[in-house]
């Protein structure tokens, strides 16, 4: 039992480390760690199941600091509870270049940071994904191996962001009862009082989406503890509104926005020391307090050992499957399954839309990889993401493998990040490519974190047709290609689609997007080739001796390029075709490969039903680009391609004009 006095001193240790680190960095947010220190102390010292000696323990509780600007709260906790890779030195390096203690928590910088937070609201949705993963894996592997809570701490800002609503509505619907959200209800944001911009009744809001709601004094450890215990008994996710004072303890600045985003200053820190009766110098935690915190850090060591014993005693096949899944490794027969499928495609190359080709590839993939968690943002029949193996997940049945995310692209993408971060599952989504804009912040974070989430982005150009310009991506390929570490695939036919899926799955530390067509495409890869030709990002599809013209194209425009090359040949102009399924992978090839692919033909033409941006690396500034220069339009797809001049004739004419 932790006495009130001890609790207060433990919480104050967080407050002072946070104040001191922000002061030293002369940058950061002391207000949240000071205000939320009591909530965090109760959670970490009494309830959170974690072991700093085994930070990746698959059955640990997850803690997400959604209000990432309060990062010093998390760093203080990691240091105090005894994570070996978080030292006082690290705290002193807060916000410095190359330090683990970045301005906002960054996944991978130090153990115990479960996700990258900072963009408000993302952490809530990540946590929903983690809770989904836990529930799904408990269903699959049993509660002996998976049975943990997901806790998340958010502020007013997280709750104002729209993504929070997408996430909590889904969590309430799915009855994710092992999800507990603490709201640091301090009434303050950057501009001042919350009342400047919001008057939401948050309790009513959470009740409306079927959460269990509890209100506590966020500085009263007994009330906080009682709320957590009530949450553990709930059949729904629990929202704990914790009334707190931002910057708690600072005599002159607490309760004001002045403590939100700037150091307290030496005078105010000295006054806080006095007010909280804290005598230790900066960055020093009194021995008895550190000891209490270290004891909190060893609380779950026995539970972890017991879990390891249970895993060791698990039947061999199940055990190795569980271990493989959490290591993120694919089954050994995965590549062989794709290879067999490629052989089958070569026997009878299909004319299909790549969204359909993706479904066919997924039929093979989902047959061999039980860890895929498919889904769609309410576009299942259009995205073709649900294969025969996939039963829908429902609030009462998590034995399925298919998520109906609802019309919530942003929440979906962020929750998928949470699923991937949790481990044990590979999430892939479905959505219209145009609405990648709606989930771009989460795709960006997946890329920043280096996690494997896969976005199936169908209806990838004016090929959408009648739905018109609101639904026709134009700048999206370029915009997505601009995100570092994201692999954007735009396959040209069924074989490339299978290859791109293979690459997306093999890349354990990168997210991927697959841009897929609505309209049918003629096959461009007619012969079986064992090698994954898409792996180099771009390759010569049609060769020509002494080529005068090189045509570079991706996706649906490869078919046009191939036809144009054949016509040019008939006219005595030698033209080669390069298929470009993934610009990022091409960029990573050695220079001599890139040179060979770009070739020496004097005329270079790029074809993609999208904006030119990015294509100059293939065709040069003086190359010809056949693509989009404006928004699309509504009409049958074939009329649109003609209207916007993306045709075989246009390619041939451009080549003739320049090759002459
Ligand atoms: C999506 C997003 N928009 C804006 C910001 C910048 N920002 C950081 S903290 C903050 C205010 C948050 O207020 P609150 O959640 O109440 O935090 P507190 O003031 O209690 O620390 C803002 C606007 C951000 N990090 N993310």
XYZ file of C-alpha atoms and ligand atoms in Angstrom:
686
model
C 0.000 0.000 0.000
C 1.322 3.395 -0.927
C 0.572 6.079 1.677
C -0.718 9.439 0.573
C 2.524 11.047 1.590
C 4.558 8.574 -0.431
C 2.234 8.963 -3.385
C 2.664 12.714 -3.283
C 6.425 12.454 -3.210
C 6.408 9.972 -6.092
C 4.196 12.290 -8.133
C 6.375 15.251 -7.238
C 9.405 13.392 -8.545
C 7.724 13.401 -11.991
C 6.897 17.079 -11.595
C 10.443 18.118 -10.753
C 12.157 15.988 -13.370
C 9.789 17.452 -15.943
C 10.283 21.020 -14.757
C 14.051 20.573 -14.643
C 14.321 19.006 -18.090
C 12.150 21.655 -19.730
C 14.124 24.354 -17.965
C 17.454 22.923 -19.106
C 16.249 22.523 -22.692
C 14.667 25.948 -22.458
C 11.839 24.385 -24.413
C 8.972 22.017 -23.785
C 5.771 21.580 -21.843
C 5.935 21.289 -18.063
C 2.222 21.876 -17.490
C 0.840 18.504 -18.482
C 3.374 16.328 -16.625
C 2.814 18.392 -13.494
C -0.950 18.226 -13.791
C -1.197 14.562 -14.766
C 1.493 13.311 -12.361
C -1.018 11.961 -9.854
C -2.954 9.990 -12.448
C 0.285 8.585 -13.871
C 1.621 7.719 -10.424
C -1.465 5.748 -9.459
C -1.467 3.928 -12.801
C 2.238 3.092 -12.913
C 2.736 2.340 -9.239
C -0.348 0.217 -8.711
C -2.028 -1.027 -11.875
C 0.017 -0.948 -15.063
C 1.326 -4.424 -15.880
C 4.816 -3.824 -17.231
C 8.381 -4.898 -16.679
C 11.207 -2.506 -17.537
C 13.471 -5.568 -17.786
C 11.304 -6.978 -20.577
C 9.932 -3.966 -22.419
C 8.671 -6.041 -25.339
C 6.808 -8.610 -23.262
C 3.893 -9.399 -25.553
C 1.320 -9.382 -22.770
C 2.321 -6.113 -21.109
C -0.284 -3.438 -20.670
C 0.131 -0.700 -23.229
C 0.359 2.916 -22.134
C -0.047 5.641 -24.726
C 0.581 9.302 -24.006
C -1.702 10.753 -26.628
C -0.926 14.282 -25.475
C 2.621 13.855 -26.737
C 3.650 17.416 -25.932
C 3.737 16.235 -22.315
C 6.551 13.847 -23.236
C 8.498 14.542 -20.051
C 5.749 12.736 -18.166
C 6.580 9.563 -20.057
C 10.356 9.997 -19.956
C 10.242 10.637 -16.192
C 8.169 7.499 -15.687
C 10.519 5.384 -17.780
C 13.519 6.607 -15.832
C 11.879 6.329 -12.434
C 10.505 2.831 -12.977
C 13.906 1.566 -14.087
C 14.043 1.194 -17.854
C 17.756 0.693 -18.399
C 17.905 2.771 -21.527
C 16.428 5.847 -19.885
C 18.917 7.515 -17.569
C 19.100 10.882 -15.870
C 21.628 11.801 -18.556
C 18.959 11.113 -21.137
C 16.548 13.386 -19.277
C 19.202 16.086 -19.279
C 19.405 15.719 -23.062
C 15.693 16.451 -23.445
C 14.933 17.861 -26.885
C 18.577 17.746 -28.030
C 19.621 16.436 -31.408
C 20.091 12.680 -31.403
C 18.738 12.172 -27.889
C 16.191 9.509 -26.949
C 14.180 12.177 -25.248
C 12.880 13.938 -28.325
C 10.442 16.809 -28.074
C 7.573 14.384 -28.554
C 7.774 10.663 -27.769
C 9.164 8.797 -30.729
C 8.612 5.100 -31.170
C 11.931 3.261 -31.279
C 13.922 5.923 -29.458
C 13.665 4.196 -26.098
C 11.949 1.144 -24.663
C 8.541 1.820 -23.230
C 7.587 4.354 -25.883
C 4.740 2.421 -27.458
C 4.014 4.867 -30.249
C 4.994 8.226 -31.656
C 2.646 10.919 -30.443
C 2.512 14.638 -30.894
C -0.138 15.191 -33.518
C -3.056 15.394 -31.109
C -5.697 12.697 -31.209
C -3.513 10.095 -32.935
C -2.621 8.367 -29.678
C -6.257 7.749 -28.795
C -6.802 6.076 -32.138
C -3.530 4.118 -31.822
C -4.742 2.848 -28.477
C -8.027 1.752 -30.020
C -6.009 -0.259 -32.527
C -3.941 -1.805 -29.750
C -7.098 -2.772 -27.889
C -8.510 -4.308 -31.077
C -5.300 -6.302 -31.519
C -5.382 -7.500 -27.923
C -8.982 -8.647 -28.187
C -8.358 -10.390 -31.495
C -5.217 -12.152 -30.257
C -6.876 -13.169 -27.018
C -9.591 -14.781 -29.104
C -6.980 -16.540 -31.221
C -4.361 -17.567 -28.670
C -6.351 -17.576 -25.449
C -6.165 -15.436 -22.326
C -3.150 -17.335 -21.022
C -1.069 -15.568 -23.651
C -2.983 -12.382 -24.358
C -4.873 -10.577 -21.665
C -3.863 -7.014 -21.053
C -5.201 -3.511 -20.799
C -4.513 -0.527 -23.002
C -4.357 2.798 -21.182
C -4.202 6.150 -22.855
C -3.847 9.658 -21.482
C -5.176 12.563 -23.502
C -5.792 16.251 -23.085
C -8.422 18.664 -24.309
C -6.631 18.962 -27.617
C -6.854 15.235 -28.381
C -10.568 15.313 -27.678
C -11.150 18.307 -29.917
C -9.456 16.675 -32.891
C -11.959 14.920 -35.158
C -9.915 11.725 -35.233
C -10.736 11.155 -31.590
C -14.379 10.821 -32.422
C -13.814 8.308 -35.189
C -11.752 6.258 -32.777
C -13.975 6.393 -29.714
C -17.131 5.684 -31.694
C -15.530 2.531 -33.046
C -14.196 1.507 -29.631
C -17.612 1.992 -28.071
C -19.268 0.029 -30.847
C -16.810 -2.844 -30.485
C -17.129 -2.822 -26.688
C -13.368 -2.701 -26.182
C -13.667 -3.045 -22.438
C -9.938 -3.343 -21.804
C -9.393 0.171 -23.092
C -9.143 2.935 -20.497
C -8.858 6.581 -21.498
C -7.795 9.191 -18.957
C -8.718 12.736 -19.825
C -6.462 15.361 -18.305
C -9.353 17.760 -17.802
C -7.450 20.939 -16.976
C -9.526 23.389 -18.923
C -6.452 24.918 -20.556
C -5.034 24.825 -24.073
C -2.404 27.017 -25.700
C -4.555 30.036 -26.390
C -6.036 30.069 -22.908
C -9.188 28.568 -21.405
C -10.908 25.755 -23.293
C -14.034 27.919 -23.196
C -12.479 30.071 -25.923
C -13.226 27.367 -28.428
C -15.145 24.471 -26.920
C -18.072 23.711 -24.673
C -18.552 20.001 -25.296
C -20.010 17.920 -22.496
C -17.360 15.205 -22.840
C -19.077 12.810 -20.450
C -22.296 13.019 -22.457
C -20.285 12.623 -25.642
C -18.603 9.429 -24.468
C -21.854 8.075 -23.124
C -23.425 8.662 -26.512
C -20.868 6.321 -28.057
C -21.443 3.699 -25.390
C -18.487 4.210 -23.101
C -18.456 3.737 -19.388
C -17.736 7.165 -17.911
C -16.317 8.169 -14.558
C -15.397 11.582 -13.149
C -12.633 11.957 -10.592
C -10.519 14.538 -8.881
C -7.295 13.979 -10.806
C -5.209 14.852 -7.770
C -6.903 12.345 -5.493
C -5.138 8.972 -5.680
C -7.985 7.065 -4.050
C -10.518 8.340 -6.533
C -8.180 7.589 -9.432
C -7.571 4.064 -8.129
C -11.270 3.418 -7.616
C -11.957 4.557 -11.163
C -9.335 2.205 -12.604
C -10.790 -0.673 -10.646
C -14.265 0.181 -11.879
C -12.883 0.314 -15.419
C -11.502 -3.196 -15.005
C -14.998 -4.457 -14.266
C -16.640 -2.623 -17.127
C -18.056 -4.328 -20.181
C -17.316 -1.226 -22.221
C -14.311 0.994 -22.717
C -13.930 3.458 -19.873
C -13.467 7.202 -20.004
C -12.064 8.660 -16.804
C -12.422 12.419 -16.703
C -9.701 13.559 -14.329
C -10.169 17.119 -13.134
C -6.660 18.496 -12.818
C -4.763 21.741 -12.491
C -2.253 22.273 -15.267
C 1.177 22.954 -13.791
C 0.011 21.652 -10.408
C 2.315 22.915 -7.661
C 3.614 26.052 -9.366
C 2.337 28.774 -7.046
C 1.964 31.555 -9.600
C 1.506 29.827 -12.907
C -0.553 26.689 -12.148
C -3.969 26.674 -13.761
C -2.928 29.031 -16.553
C -1.761 28.562 -20.118
C 1.591 30.044 -19.062
C 2.687 26.580 -17.938
C 1.594 24.877 -21.125
C 4.475 25.357 -23.508
C 7.360 27.204 -21.929
C 9.807 26.695 -19.086
C 8.642 27.846 -15.688
C 11.739 29.974 -15.098
C 14.169 29.736 -12.207
C 12.072 31.843 -9.835
C 8.899 29.849 -10.337
C 10.762 26.558 -10.020
C 12.260 27.768 -6.741
C 8.805 28.787 -5.559
C 7.426 25.369 -6.574
C 10.218 23.652 -4.625
C 9.130 25.555 -1.592
C 5.435 24.979 -2.140
C 5.867 21.234 -2.614
C 8.500 20.948 0.053
C 11.087 19.498 -2.322
C 14.690 19.938 -1.367
C 16.615 17.912 -3.904
C 18.582 19.786 -6.517
C 17.662 19.674 -10.184
C 17.492 16.159 -11.713
C 18.039 14.486 -8.343
C 15.338 12.241 -6.995
C 15.491 11.558 -3.249
C 16.677 7.995 -2.560
C 13.486 6.873 -0.802
C 11.358 8.155 -3.680
C 13.539 6.538 -6.311
C 13.391 3.308 -4.353
C 9.589 3.456 -4.256
C 9.493 4.035 -7.972
C 11.943 1.215 -8.694
C 9.754 -1.069 -6.591
C 6.815 -0.038 -8.755
C 8.912 -1.051 -11.748
C 9.433 -4.576 -10.437
C 5.777 -5.087 -9.436
C 4.930 -7.184 -12.494
C 8.136 -9.205 -12.727
C 6.391 -12.245 -11.258
C 3.454 -11.880 -13.613
C 5.893 -11.709 -16.492
C 7.719 -14.839 -15.323
C 4.425 -16.656 -14.886
C 3.471 -15.627 -18.409
C 6.791 -16.900 -19.740
C 6.164 -20.199 -18.005
C 2.739 -20.406 -19.574
C 4.232 -19.681 -22.993
C 6.911 -22.315 -22.432
C 4.236 -24.849 -21.492
C 2.121 -24.024 -24.532
C 1.748 -26.693 -27.171
C 4.652 -26.395 -29.632
C 2.799 -25.334 -32.793
C 0.804 -22.676 -31.012
C 3.851 -21.431 -29.170
C 5.974 -21.076 -32.281
C 3.122 -19.425 -34.137
C 2.665 -16.907 -31.317
C 6.393 -16.211 -31.240
C 6.644 -15.904 -35.013
C 3.726 -13.531 -35.123
C 5.188 -11.229 -32.488
C 8.577 -11.311 -34.206
C 6.777 -10.078 -37.310
C 8.231 -12.813 -39.489
C 6.292 -14.229 -42.403
C 5.667 -17.974 -42.688
C 8.423 -19.849 -44.471
C 6.098 -20.892 -47.308
C 5.070 -17.328 -48.117
C 7.391 -16.701 -51.055
C 6.638 -20.118 -52.515
C 2.907 -19.384 -52.416
C 3.423 -16.140 -54.352
C 5.676 -17.923 -56.815
C 3.108 -20.643 -57.469
C 0.498 -17.947 -57.949
C 2.703 -16.094 -60.444
C 3.125 -19.307 -62.436
C -0.628 -19.720 -62.503
C -1.099 -16.159 -63.732
C 1.399 -16.731 -66.539
C -0.571 -19.736 -67.769
C -3.572 -17.566 -68.402
C -2.786 -13.873 -67.959
C -6.025 -12.184 -66.914
C -7.451 -8.874 -68.057
C -8.577 -7.437 -64.735
C -8.670 -4.253 -62.726
C -5.737 -4.207 -60.328
C -8.203 -3.898 -57.426
C -9.521 -7.298 -58.527
C -5.982 -8.571 -59.055
C -5.290 -7.444 -55.492
C -8.221 -9.462 -54.238
C -6.920 -12.503 -56.078
C -3.447 -11.995 -54.625
C -4.959 -11.544 -51.171
C -6.842 -14.783 -51.581
C -3.446 -16.479 -51.789
C -1.833 -14.323 -49.094
C -4.625 -14.642 -46.558
C -4.563 -18.374 -47.103
C -0.980 -18.603 -45.871
C -0.718 -15.650 -43.470
C -3.213 -15.928 -40.624
C -1.892 -12.653 -39.181
C -3.403 -10.384 -41.801
C -6.220 -8.230 -40.481
C -8.116 -6.927 -43.472
C -10.628 -4.166 -43.603
C -12.170 -1.258 -45.386
C -13.614 2.139 -44.621
C -17.039 1.027 -45.817
C -15.949 0.305 -49.357
C -15.487 -3.435 -49.189
C -17.189 -4.224 -52.510
C -15.121 -1.514 -54.241
C -11.782 -2.147 -52.556
C -12.031 -5.944 -52.893
C -10.265 -6.427 -49.577
C -12.408 -9.205 -48.143
C -11.327 -12.658 -49.215
C -12.937 -16.033 -48.642
C -10.998 -16.609 -45.411
C -12.230 -13.432 -43.820
C -15.193 -13.324 -41.530
C -16.297 -9.954 -40.174
C -15.293 -8.951 -36.670
C -18.309 -7.938 -34.596
C -18.684 -6.553 -31.069
C -19.429 -10.039 -29.819
C -17.212 -12.098 -32.071
C -13.546 -11.377 -32.670
C -12.809 -14.709 -34.317
C -13.016 -13.024 -37.740
C -10.174 -11.271 -39.529
C -12.044 -8.443 -41.200
C -12.668 -4.996 -39.773
C -15.547 -2.863 -40.891
C -13.904 0.413 -39.967
C -16.913 2.446 -40.988
C -16.580 5.727 -42.834
C -13.592 6.722 -40.751
C -10.434 6.805 -42.883
C -8.403 8.786 -40.388
C -9.413 6.709 -37.398
C -8.861 3.556 -39.414
C -5.324 4.452 -40.455
C -4.349 5.495 -36.933
C -5.922 2.396 -35.391
C -4.078 0.265 -37.955
C -0.869 1.866 -36.697
C -1.890 0.761 -33.221
C -2.565 -2.782 -34.431
C 0.857 -2.958 -36.063
C 2.596 -1.461 -33.025
C 0.882 -3.932 -30.750
C 2.351 -6.809 -32.688
C 0.987 -10.162 -33.751
C -1.058 -8.873 -36.688
C -0.471 -7.193 -40.053
C -3.227 -4.718 -40.773
C -4.270 -3.783 -44.283
C -7.021 -1.378 -45.144
C -9.242 -0.482 -47.993
C -10.249 2.969 -49.112
C -10.565 5.180 -52.143
C -7.184 6.629 -53.025
C -8.659 10.122 -53.133
C -9.371 9.833 -49.426
C -5.775 9.083 -48.607
C -5.911 12.798 -47.858
C -8.237 11.963 -44.986
C -5.731 9.603 -43.425
C -2.465 11.113 -44.555
C -1.348 12.199 -41.048
C -1.546 8.608 -39.847
C 0.151 7.223 -42.948
C 2.924 9.744 -42.339
C 3.291 8.586 -38.751
C 3.442 4.949 -39.870
C 6.313 5.945 -42.150
C 8.027 7.902 -39.403
C 7.709 4.977 -37.001
C 8.739 2.412 -39.587
C 5.845 0.028 -39.131
C 4.167 -2.383 -41.492
C 0.698 -1.201 -42.335
C -0.623 -1.613 -45.837
C -3.167 0.666 -47.458
C -5.167 -0.617 -50.393
C -6.002 2.568 -52.289
C -8.353 1.803 -55.122
C -9.853 4.034 -57.809
C -6.480 5.550 -58.445
C -7.038 8.020 -61.312
C -9.510 9.516 -63.765
C -10.171 5.855 -64.523
C -12.763 6.256 -61.754
C -14.940 7.856 -64.421
C -18.462 8.895 -63.607
C -17.905 9.768 -59.940
C -15.970 12.752 -61.198
C -13.195 15.001 -59.985
C -14.065 14.771 -56.295
C -13.184 11.086 -56.533
C -10.319 11.189 -59.003
C -6.805 11.364 -57.551
C -4.530 13.681 -59.485
C -1.832 14.861 -57.090
C -2.069 11.929 -54.670
C 0.638 9.701 -56.091
C 3.101 12.596 -55.943
C 1.938 13.604 -52.483
C 2.240 10.085 -51.109
C 5.582 9.512 -52.842
C 6.799 12.601 -51.003
C 6.440 10.854 -47.621
C 9.849 9.413 -46.664
C 9.961 5.671 -45.949
C 6.530 5.009 -47.456
C 6.457 2.558 -50.343
C 3.882 3.599 -52.913
C 3.117 0.863 -55.413
C 1.195 1.344 -58.623
C 1.147 -2.047 -60.320
C 0.317 -2.448 -63.992
C -1.321 -5.849 -64.026
C -2.060 -8.968 -61.989
C 1.556 -10.148 -61.871
C 2.898 -6.813 -60.694
C 0.055 -6.597 -58.179
C 1.112 -9.925 -56.675
C 4.732 -8.786 -56.631
C 3.863 -5.489 -54.985
C 1.842 -7.269 -52.308
C 4.800 -9.541 -51.697
C 7.086 -6.533 -51.259
C 4.653 -4.697 -48.995
C 4.487 -7.718 -46.715
C 8.215 -8.409 -46.773
C 9.008 -4.869 -45.676
C 8.558 -5.257 -41.960
C 9.684 -1.735 -41.160
C 7.911 0.272 -43.792
C 4.310 1.085 -44.541
C 3.022 0.637 -48.069
C 0.246 1.901 -50.248
C -1.083 0.100 -53.289
C -2.663 2.377 -55.885
C -5.108 0.205 -57.769
C -7.449 0.711 -60.673
C -11.179 0.502 -60.907
C -10.978 -0.264 -64.646
C -9.759 -3.446 -66.292
C -6.190 -3.594 -67.583
C -4.657 -5.858 -70.200
C -1.849 -7.996 -68.814
C 1.598 -6.580 -69.477
C 3.604 -9.418 -67.942
C 2.876 -12.428 -70.072
C 5.715 -14.754 -69.151
C 6.578 -16.274 -65.821
C 9.696 -14.780 -64.259
C 10.766 -16.139 -60.892
C 12.396 -12.883 -59.848
C 10.207 -10.204 -58.325
C 10.776 -7.626 -61.045
C 8.903 -4.952 -59.127
C 11.457 -5.154 -56.318
C 13.804 -2.779 -58.080
C 11.009 -0.260 -58.439
C 11.358 0.108 -62.213
C 12.474 -2.305 -64.896
C 12.596 -2.628 -68.649
C 9.388 -4.301 -69.726
C 9.820 -3.939 -73.486
C 13.353 -3.814 -74.841
C 14.418 -2.307 -78.148
C 17.784 -2.257 -79.869
C 19.156 1.214 -80.408
C 16.022 2.670 -78.902
C 15.197 6.188 -80.010
C 12.438 6.477 -77.426
C 12.071 5.394 -73.806
C 8.560 5.388 -72.397
C 8.239 5.268 -68.619
C 4.828 4.472 -67.180
C 3.099 3.117 -64.122
C -0.132 1.273 -63.420
C -2.900 1.619 -65.959
C -0.690 3.623 -68.308
C 1.776 0.777 -68.845
C -0.722 -0.836 -71.192
C -0.831 2.380 -73.236
C 2.952 2.578 -73.282
C 3.283 -0.988 -74.541
C 0.773 -0.397 -77.326
C 2.466 2.861 -78.268
C 5.862 1.155 -78.451
C 4.401 -1.473 -80.801
C 2.937 1.228 -83.050
C 6.187 3.126 -83.075
C 8.001 -0.034 -84.051
C 5.644 -0.359 -87.006
C 6.636 3.165 -87.987
C 10.316 2.313 -87.760
C 10.955 4.073 -84.468
C 12.565 1.828 -81.877
C 10.915 2.399 -78.489
C 11.454 0.670 -75.167
C 9.076 0.632 -72.214
C 9.979 0.856 -68.559
C 7.366 -0.106 -65.997
C 7.607 1.887 -62.778
C 5.650 0.121 -60.039
C 7.487 1.805 -57.143
C 9.521 4.991 -57.463
C 10.945 4.731 -53.925
C 12.447 1.289 -54.523
C 13.908 2.513 -57.794
C 15.505 5.471 -56.013
C 17.254 3.028 -53.698
C 18.940 1.021 -56.486
C 22.624 1.403 -57.281
C 23.482 4.131 -59.761
C 24.477 1.733 -62.535
C 21.091 0.006 -62.386
C 19.280 3.314 -62.452
C 21.377 4.490 -65.373
C 20.676 1.330 -67.327
C 16.945 1.572 -66.722
C 16.777 5.211 -67.682
C 18.813 4.350 -70.757
C 20.287 6.477 -73.466
C 17.383 6.907 -75.872
C 17.269 10.571 -76.848
C 13.508 10.856 -76.432
C 12.023 10.251 -73.005
C 8.324 10.182 -72.312
C 6.625 9.705 -68.958
C 3.030 8.527 -68.768
C 0.950 8.526 -65.617
C -2.635 9.677 -65.208
C -1.538 12.088 -62.503
C 0.588 15.220 -62.110
C 4.110 15.396 -63.480
C 5.792 16.120 -60.142
C 8.537 13.554 -59.548
C 8.720 12.235 -63.105
C 11.591 14.414 -64.194
C 14.024 11.990 -62.553
C 13.082 9.573 -65.356
C 12.496 11.888 -68.282
C 14.538 14.974 -67.388
C 13.297 18.518 -67.396
C 13.072 18.423 -71.187
C 11.201 15.122 -71.350
C 7.592 14.857 -72.423
C 5.034 14.072 -69.765
C 1.641 12.735 -70.657
C -0.629 12.969 -67.648
C -2.889 15.319 -65.754
C -2.499 19.055 -65.596
C -5.785 19.844 -63.879
C -8.505 18.167 -61.863
C -10.398 15.372 -63.594
C -14.001 15.391 -64.727
C -17.135 13.304 -64.593
C -17.781 10.942 -67.493
C -17.049 7.448 -68.723
C -13.398 6.584 -68.100
C -12.517 6.013 -71.745
C -13.894 9.456 -72.636
C -11.869 11.020 -69.842
C -8.575 9.471 -70.961
C -9.269 10.817 -74.445
C -10.356 14.221 -73.146
C -7.230 14.632 -71.061
C -4.984 13.337 -73.820
C -3.698 10.245 -72.075
C -3.842 7.886 -75.031
C -1.725 5.636 -77.214
C -2.091 8.177 -80.009
C -0.801 10.968 -77.786
C 2.254 8.940 -76.831
C 2.948 7.997 -80.433
C 2.507 11.573 -81.607
C 4.822 12.917 -78.903
C 7.446 10.317 -79.750
C 7.213 10.978 -83.471
C 7.455 14.722 -82.974
C 10.634 14.402 -80.964
C 12.245 11.429 -82.669
C 11.911 12.931 -86.113
C -2.968 17.950 -34.554
C -2.253 18.955 -33.685
N -2.602 20.247 -33.746
C -1.973 21.163 -32.990
C -0.946 20.797 -32.175
C -0.183 21.847 -31.375
N -0.548 21.749 -29.945
C 0.213 21.068 -29.083
S -0.430 21.043 -27.541
C -1.738 21.980 -28.015
C -2.794 22.354 -27.032
C -3.333 21.166 -26.384
O -4.093 21.485 -25.286
P -4.351 20.352 -24.220
O -4.572 19.076 -24.870
O -5.413 20.860 -23.331
O -2.976 20.233 -23.467
P -2.537 20.974 -22.140
O -2.645 22.453 -22.402
O -3.464 20.535 -21.095
O -1.144 20.536 -21.932
C -1.667 22.289 -29.362
C -2.666 23.110 -30.086
C -0.596 19.432 -32.135
N 0.398 18.972 -31.404
N -1.281 18.546 -32.872
